[in-house]
Amino acid sequence: QVQLVQSGGGVVQPGRSLRLSCAASGFTYNAFAMHWVRQPPGKGLEWVAVISYDGRNDYYADSVKGRFTISRDNSKDTLFLEMNNLRPEDTAVYYCARIALTYRLAGAFDMWGQGTMVSVSS
Amino acid sequence: VLLTQSPGTLSLSPGETATLSCRASQRISSTFLAWYQQKAGQAPRLLIYGASSRATGIPDRFSGTGSGTDFTLTISRLEPEDFAVYYCHQYSSSNTFGQGTKVEIK
């Protein structure tokens, strides 16, 4: 079955860290760049980060640069988002997403994970 | 690139036509503009990519047009399942989303 299944998330205090995972199945994972997109409660979508198909290149939104790290394990078809020094404004549902074209960084997101909630609160 | 969607909310009846606008702060190639539908508690679903190409399984009542800075999503003959929030997305220069348009039942 072609899908992205997310895990991780939860409630964390400001300044702490959290790691999200996104397990891919049913497609050639190592041919696709992967992204993280987040959505604060009741608000719109915000792009967070992208990693190339081979893991050699990654880019971040200014709001998370220096605090979040995107990575992937192509041997396990899994994507990660390491979030450090979390802030209350990082509270959101986080989605992993695949772009529609192979071997490119940019594209429309044709497959999404189910989303996982991250709440940053003291 | 900032994307501004209008209107914020569209109140329509089933069977009517919805016209949603997405305006970019600078010119973008139509190749790099997409539209998504999101229902409450669900992940977004890709509807249109490349400004006018329907994604797999998307009915032909959904259509996208536009170029430069102005893009439009049209939903003809609204079905009950079409009432949702719609986002445009540009991937020409990094990635940005519009703030969304809610299509609600009148």
mmCIF file of C-alpha atoms in Angstrom:
data_model
loop_
_atom_site.group_PDB
_atom_site.id
_atom_site.type_symbol
_atom_site.label_atom_id
_atom_site.label_comp_id
_atom_site.label_asym_id
_atom_site.label_seq_id
_atom_site.Cartn_x
_atom_site.Cartn_y
_atom_site.Cartn_z
ATOM 1 C CA GLN A 1 0.000 0.000 0.000
ATOM 2 C CA VAL A 2 1.355 3.402 -1.001
ATOM 3 C CA GLN A 3 1.442 5.507 2.151
ATOM 4 C CA LEU A 4 3.306 7.655 4.638
ATOM 5 C CA VAL A 5 2.788 6.779 8.289
ATOM 6 C CA GLN A 6 3.906 9.250 10.906
ATOM 7 C CA SER A 7 4.907 8.764 14.532
ATOM 8 C CA GLY A 8 6.304 10.889 17.331
ATOM 9 C CA GLY A 9 4.878 14.151 18.526
ATOM 10 C CA GLY A 10 3.241 14.984 21.833
ATOM 11 C CA VAL A 11 3.450 17.622 24.519
ATOM 12 C CA VAL A 12 6.822 19.145 25.351
ATOM 13 C CA GLN A 13 8.069 22.078 27.396
ATOM 14 C CA PRO A 14 9.654 25.116 25.737
ATOM 15 C CA GLY A 15 13.346 24.639 25.084
ATOM 16 C CA ARG A 16 13.079 20.861 24.899
ATOM 17 C CA SER A 17 13.509 18.564 21.893
ATOM 18 C CA LEU A 18 11.327 16.161 19.950
ATOM 19 C CA ARG A 19 11.796 13.837 17.008
ATOM 20 C CA LEU A 20 9.185 13.034 14.380
ATOM 21 C CA SER A 21 9.293 10.042 12.037
ATOM 22 C CA CYS A 22 7.583 9.297 8.742
ATOM 23 C CA ALA A 23 7.710 5.741 7.367
ATOM 24 C CA ALA A 24 7.147 5.290 3.645
ATOM 25 C CA SER A 25 5.846 2.196 1.912
ATOM 26 C CA GLY A 26 4.597 1.103 -1.493
ATOM 27 C CA PHE A 27 6.910 3.256 -3.615
ATOM 28 C CA THR A 28 10.596 3.781 -4.389
ATOM 29 C CA TYR A 29 11.316 6.042 -1.431
ATOM 30 C CA ASN A 30 14.931 6.824 -2.369
ATOM 31 C CA ALA A 31 13.814 8.448 -5.641
ATOM 32 C CA PHE A 32 11.766 11.228 -4.037
ATOM 33 C CA ALA A 33 12.597 14.407 -2.146
ATOM 34 C CA MET A 34 10.580 14.707 1.047
ATOM 35 C CA HIS A 35 9.176 17.713 2.874
ATOM 36 C CA TRP A 36 7.733 18.652 6.244
ATOM 37 C CA VAL A 37 4.758 21.028 6.382
ATOM 38 C CA ARG A 38 3.049 22.227 9.550
ATOM 39 C CA GLN A 39 -0.316 23.698 10.450
ATOM 40 C CA PRO A 40 -0.925 25.592 13.716
ATOM 41 C CA PRO A 41 -4.337 24.954 15.266
ATOM 42 C CA GLY A 42 -7.049 26.703 13.259
ATOM 43 C CA LYS A 43 -4.550 28.224 10.839
ATOM 44 C CA GLY A 44 -3.094 27.626 7.389
ATOM 45 C CA LEU A 45 -0.229 25.543 6.063
ATOM 46 C CA GLU A 46 3.419 26.485 6.542
ATOM 47 C CA TRP A 47 6.313 24.807 4.756
ATOM 48 C CA VAL A 48 9.075 23.709 7.155
ATOM 49 C CA ALA A 49 11.881 21.836 5.397
ATOM 50 C CA VAL A 50 12.927 19.683 2.436
ATOM 51 C CA ILE A 51 15.556 16.995 1.932
ATOM 52 C CA SER A 52 16.747 15.723 -1.428
ATOM 53 C CA TYR A 53 16.154 12.136 -2.540
ATOM 54 C CA ASP A 54 19.740 11.162 -1.609
ATOM 55 C CA GLY A 55 19.875 13.166 1.614
ATOM 56 C CA ARG A 56 22.727 15.369 0.403
ATOM 57 C CA ASN A 57 20.791 18.645 0.349
ATOM 58 C CA ASP A 58 18.374 20.172 2.820
ATOM 59 C CA TYR A 59 16.676 23.534 3.163
ATOM 60 C CA TYR A 60 14.616 25.158 5.895
ATOM 61 C CA ALA A 61 12.091 27.888 6.539
ATOM 62 C CA ASP A 62 13.632 30.859 8.319
ATOM 63 C CA SER A 63 11.345 30.232 11.308
ATOM 64 C CA VAL A 64 13.043 26.894 12.083
ATOM 65 C CA LYS A 65 16.535 27.309 10.642
ATOM 66 C CA GLY A 66 19.214 26.394 13.156
ATOM 67 C CA ARG A 67 16.721 24.584 15.428
ATOM 68 C CA PHE A 68 15.219 21.850 13.228
ATOM 69 C CA THR A 69 17.074 19.191 11.243
ATOM 70 C CA ILE A 70 15.531 17.078 8.506
ATOM 71 C CA SER A 71 17.150 13.730 7.723
ATOM 72 C CA ARG A 72 16.328 10.417 6.082
ATOM 73 C CA ASP A 73 17.348 6.772 6.233
ATOM 74 C CA ASN A 74 16.921 5.345 2.754
ATOM 75 C CA SER A 75 17.773 1.846 3.995
ATOM 76 C CA LYS A 76 14.661 2.003 6.197
ATOM 77 C CA ASP A 77 12.456 4.194 3.981
ATOM 78 C CA THR A 78 12.046 6.662 6.817
ATOM 79 C CA LEU A 79 12.094 10.441 7.128
ATOM 80 C CA PHE A 80 12.864 12.325 10.327
ATOM 81 C CA LEU A 81 12.480 15.797 11.767
ATOM 82 C CA GLU A 82 14.619 16.579 14.783
ATOM 83 C CA MET A 83 13.231 19.627 16.570
ATOM 84 C CA ASN A 84 15.386 21.366 19.171
ATOM 85 C CA ASN A 85 14.850 24.418 21.374
ATOM 86 C CA LEU A 86 11.126 24.216 20.794
ATOM 87 C CA ARG A 87 8.996 27.331 21.184
ATOM 88 C CA PRO A 88 5.260 27.760 21.835
ATOM 89 C CA GLU A 89 4.878 29.044 18.268
ATOM 90 C CA ASP A 90 6.054 25.651 16.986
ATOM 91 C CA THR A 91 2.771 24.166 18.219
ATOM 92 C CA ALA A 92 1.131 22.618 15.155
ATOM 93 C CA VAL A 93 0.136 19.492 13.317
ATOM 94 C CA TYR A 94 3.189 18.356 11.381
ATOM 95 C CA TYR A 95 2.819 16.570 8.051
ATOM 96 C CA CYS A 96 5.418 14.765 5.996
ATOM 97 C CA ALA A 97 4.826 15.022 2.262
ATOM 98 C CA ARG A 98 6.220 13.611 -0.949
ATOM 99 C CA ILE A 99 6.591 15.607 -4.128
ATOM 100 C CA ALA A 100 5.125 14.252 -7.321
ATOM 101 C CA LEU A 101 8.348 14.078 -9.362
ATOM 102 C CA THR A 102 11.375 11.872 -8.869
ATOM 103 C CA TYR A 103 14.880 13.246 -8.348
ATOM 104 C CA ARG A 104 13.741 16.867 -7.913
ATOM 105 C CA LEU A 105 13.587 19.092 -4.855
ATOM 106 C CA ALA A 106 10.561 21.129 -5.873
ATOM 107 C CA GLY A 107 7.129 19.927 -6.781
ATOM 108 C CA ALA A 108 3.510 19.637 -5.795
ATOM 109 C CA PHE A 109 2.859 17.417 -2.784
ATOM 110 C CA ASP A 110 0.992 14.387 -4.047
ATOM 111 C CA MET A 111 1.191 12.244 -0.922
ATOM 112 C CA TRP A 112 0.836 13.271 2.710
ATOM 113 C CA GLY A 113 1.234 11.575 6.049
ATOM 114 C CA GLN A 114 -1.688 11.534 8.440
ATOM 115 C CA GLY A 115 -0.203 14.314 10.554
ATOM 116 C CA THR A 116 1.073 14.361 14.114
ATOM 117 C CA MET A 117 0.397 16.986 16.777
ATOM 118 C CA VAL A 118 3.216 18.781 18.551
ATOM 119 C CA SER A 119 2.264 20.979 21.510
ATOM 120 C CA VAL A 120 4.877 23.193 23.140
ATOM 121 C CA SER A 121 3.709 24.412 26.508
ATOM 122 C CA SER A 122 4.965 24.799 30.051
ATOM 123 C CA VAL B 1 6.790 34.835 -2.753
ATOM 124 C CA LEU B 2 3.629 35.803 -0.874
ATOM 125 C CA LEU B 3 0.345 34.214 -1.991
ATOM 126 C CA THR B 4 -2.932 35.980 -1.231
ATOM 127 C CA GLN B 5 -6.155 34.032 -1.608
ATOM 128 C CA SER B 6 -9.594 35.549 -1.975
ATOM 129 C CA PRO B 7 -12.244 35.502 -0.815
ATOM 130 C CA GLY B 8 -11.592 34.242 2.703
ATOM 131 C CA THR B 9 -14.943 32.477 2.755
ATOM 132 C CA LEU B 10 -17.298 31.559 -0.061
ATOM 133 C CA SER B 11 -20.908 30.659 0.789
ATOM 134 C CA LEU B 12 -22.562 28.664 -1.963
ATOM 135 C CA SER B 13 -25.227 26.032 -2.529
ATOM 136 C CA PRO B 14 -24.676 22.563 -4.010
ATOM 137 C CA GLY B 15 -24.794 22.734 -7.796
ATOM 138 C CA GLU B 16 -23.347 26.237 -7.942
ATOM 139 C CA THR B 17 -19.892 27.198 -9.233
ATOM 140 C CA ALA B 18 -17.052 28.276 -6.931
ATOM 141 C CA THR B 19 -14.343 30.611 -8.188
ATOM 142 C CA LEU B 20 -11.278 30.900 -5.949
ATOM 143 C CA SER B 21 -8.441 33.345 -6.554
ATOM 144 C CA CYS B 22 -4.738 33.138 -5.695
ATOM 145 C CA ARG B 23 -2.532 36.158 -6.333
ATOM 146 C CA ALA B 24 1.271 36.037 -6.096
ATOM 147 C CA SER B 25 3.437 38.934 -4.940
ATOM 148 C CA GLN B 26 5.728 38.325 -7.902
ATOM 149 C CA ARG B 27 5.494 36.525 -11.187
ATOM 150 C CA ILE B 28 5.810 32.752 -10.973
ATOM 151 C CA SER B 29 5.871 30.156 -13.679
ATOM 152 C CA SER B 30 2.541 28.379 -13.986
ATOM 153 C CA THR B 31 4.542 25.157 -13.847
ATOM 154 C CA PHE B 32 5.025 25.736 -10.128
ATOM 155 C CA LEU B 33 1.521 26.417 -8.816
ATOM 156 C CA ALA B 34 -0.693 23.832 -7.103
ATOM 157 C CA TRP B 35 -4.067 23.680 -5.360
ATOM 158 C CA TYR B 36 -5.088 21.474 -2.421
ATOM 159 C CA GLN B 37 -8.326 20.620 -0.683
ATOM 160 C CA GLN B 38 -8.379 20.079 3.070
ATOM 161 C CA LYS B 39 -11.257 18.788 5.155
ATOM 162 C CA ALA B 40 -11.403 19.087 8.918
ATOM 163 C CA GLY B 41 -9.060 16.663 10.665
ATOM 164 C CA GLN B 42 -7.535 15.431 7.422
ATOM 165 C CA ALA B 43 -4.313 15.993 5.525
ATOM 166 C CA PRO B 44 -4.482 18.160 2.415
ATOM 167 C CA ARG B 45 -5.209 16.462 -0.909
ATOM 168 C CA LEU B 46 -3.579 17.531 -4.157
ATOM 169 C CA LEU B 47 -6.115 18.709 -6.727
ATOM 170 C CA ILE B 48 -4.180 20.659 -9.354
ATOM 171 C CA TYR B 49 -0.485 20.951 -10.218
ATOM 172 C CA GLY B 50 1.243 23.019 -12.876
ATOM 173 C CA ALA B 51 -1.634 25.507 -12.494
ATOM 174 C CA SER B 52 -4.008 23.485 -14.671
ATOM 175 C CA SER B 53 -3.265 19.733 -14.543
ATOM 176 C CA ARG B 54 -5.612 17.617 -12.455
ATOM 177 C CA ALA B 55 -4.015 15.122 -10.084
ATOM 178 C CA THR B 56 -4.860 11.450 -10.314
ATOM 179 C CA GLY B 57 -8.479 10.705 -9.466
ATOM 180 C CA ILE B 58 -9.617 14.330 -9.317
ATOM 181 C CA PRO B 59 -12.991 14.845 -11.049
ATOM 182 C CA ASP B 60 -13.180 17.166 -14.029
ATOM 183 C CA ARG B 61 -15.440 19.627 -12.215
ATOM 184 C CA PHE B 62 -12.172 20.921 -10.699
ATOM 185 C CA SER B 63 -10.186 23.124 -13.055
ATOM 186 C CA GLY B 64 -7.244 25.472 -12.685
ATOM 187 C CA THR B 65 -6.197 28.401 -14.825
ATOM 188 C CA GLY B 66 -3.877 31.352 -14.692
ATOM 189 C CA SER B 67 -0.365 32.606 -15.266
ATOM 190 C CA GLY B 68 2.055 35.246 -14.059
ATOM 191 C CA THR B 69 0.662 36.464 -10.750
ATOM 192 C CA ASP B 70 -3.017 35.519 -10.997
ATOM 193 C CA PHE B 71 -4.352 31.986 -10.670
ATOM 194 C CA THR B 72 -7.865 30.606 -10.315
ATOM 195 C CA LEU B 73 -9.413 27.370 -9.121
ATOM 196 C CA THR B 74 -12.927 26.753 -10.402
ATOM 197 C CA ILE B 75 -15.213 24.109 -8.956
ATOM 198 C CA SER B 76 -18.245 23.536 -11.179
ATOM 199 C CA ARG B 77 -21.475 21.939 -9.990
ATOM 200 C CA LEU B 78 -20.509 21.860 -6.313
ATOM 201 C CA GLU B 79 -21.060 18.494 -4.660
ATOM 202 C CA PRO B 80 -21.643 18.129 -0.881
ATOM 203 C CA GLU B 81 -18.134 16.662 -0.482
ATOM 204 C CA ASP B 82 -16.543 19.773 -2.060
ATOM 205 C CA PHE B 83 -17.247 21.990 0.934
ATOM 206 C CA ALA B 84 -13.816 22.353 2.495
ATOM 207 C CA VAL B 85 -10.812 24.681 2.712
ATOM 208 C CA TYR B 86 -8.671 25.205 -0.384
ATOM 209 C CA TYR B 87 -5.030 26.286 -0.489
ATOM 210 C CA CYS B 88 -2.790 27.402 -3.313
ATOM 211 C CA HIS B 89 0.929 26.575 -3.147
ATOM 212 C CA GLN B 90 3.868 27.927 -5.122
ATOM 213 C CA TYR B 91 7.065 25.938 -5.435
ATOM 214 C CA SER B 92 8.941 28.216 -7.822
ATOM 215 C CA SER B 93 10.932 29.969 -5.093
ATOM 216 C CA SER B 94 11.144 27.790 -1.988
ATOM 217 C CA ASN B 95 7.582 26.948 -0.924
ATOM 218 C CA THR B 96 4.720 29.112 0.257
ATOM 219 C CA PHE B 97 1.005 28.575 0.732
ATOM 220 C CA GLY B 98 -1.887 30.963 0.520
ATOM 221 C CA GLN B 99 -3.899 31.513 3.693
ATOM 222 C CA GLY B 100 -6.804 29.439 2.373
ATOM 223 C CA THR B 101 -10.367 29.920 1.141
ATOM 224 C CA LYS B 102 -13.201 28.187 2.964
ATOM 225 C CA VAL B 103 -16.067 27.031 0.761
ATOM 226 C CA GLU B 104 -19.094 26.627 3.011
ATOM 227 C CA ILE B 105 -22.673 25.592 2.456
ATOM 228 C CA LYS B 106 -25.025 28.538 2.139
#
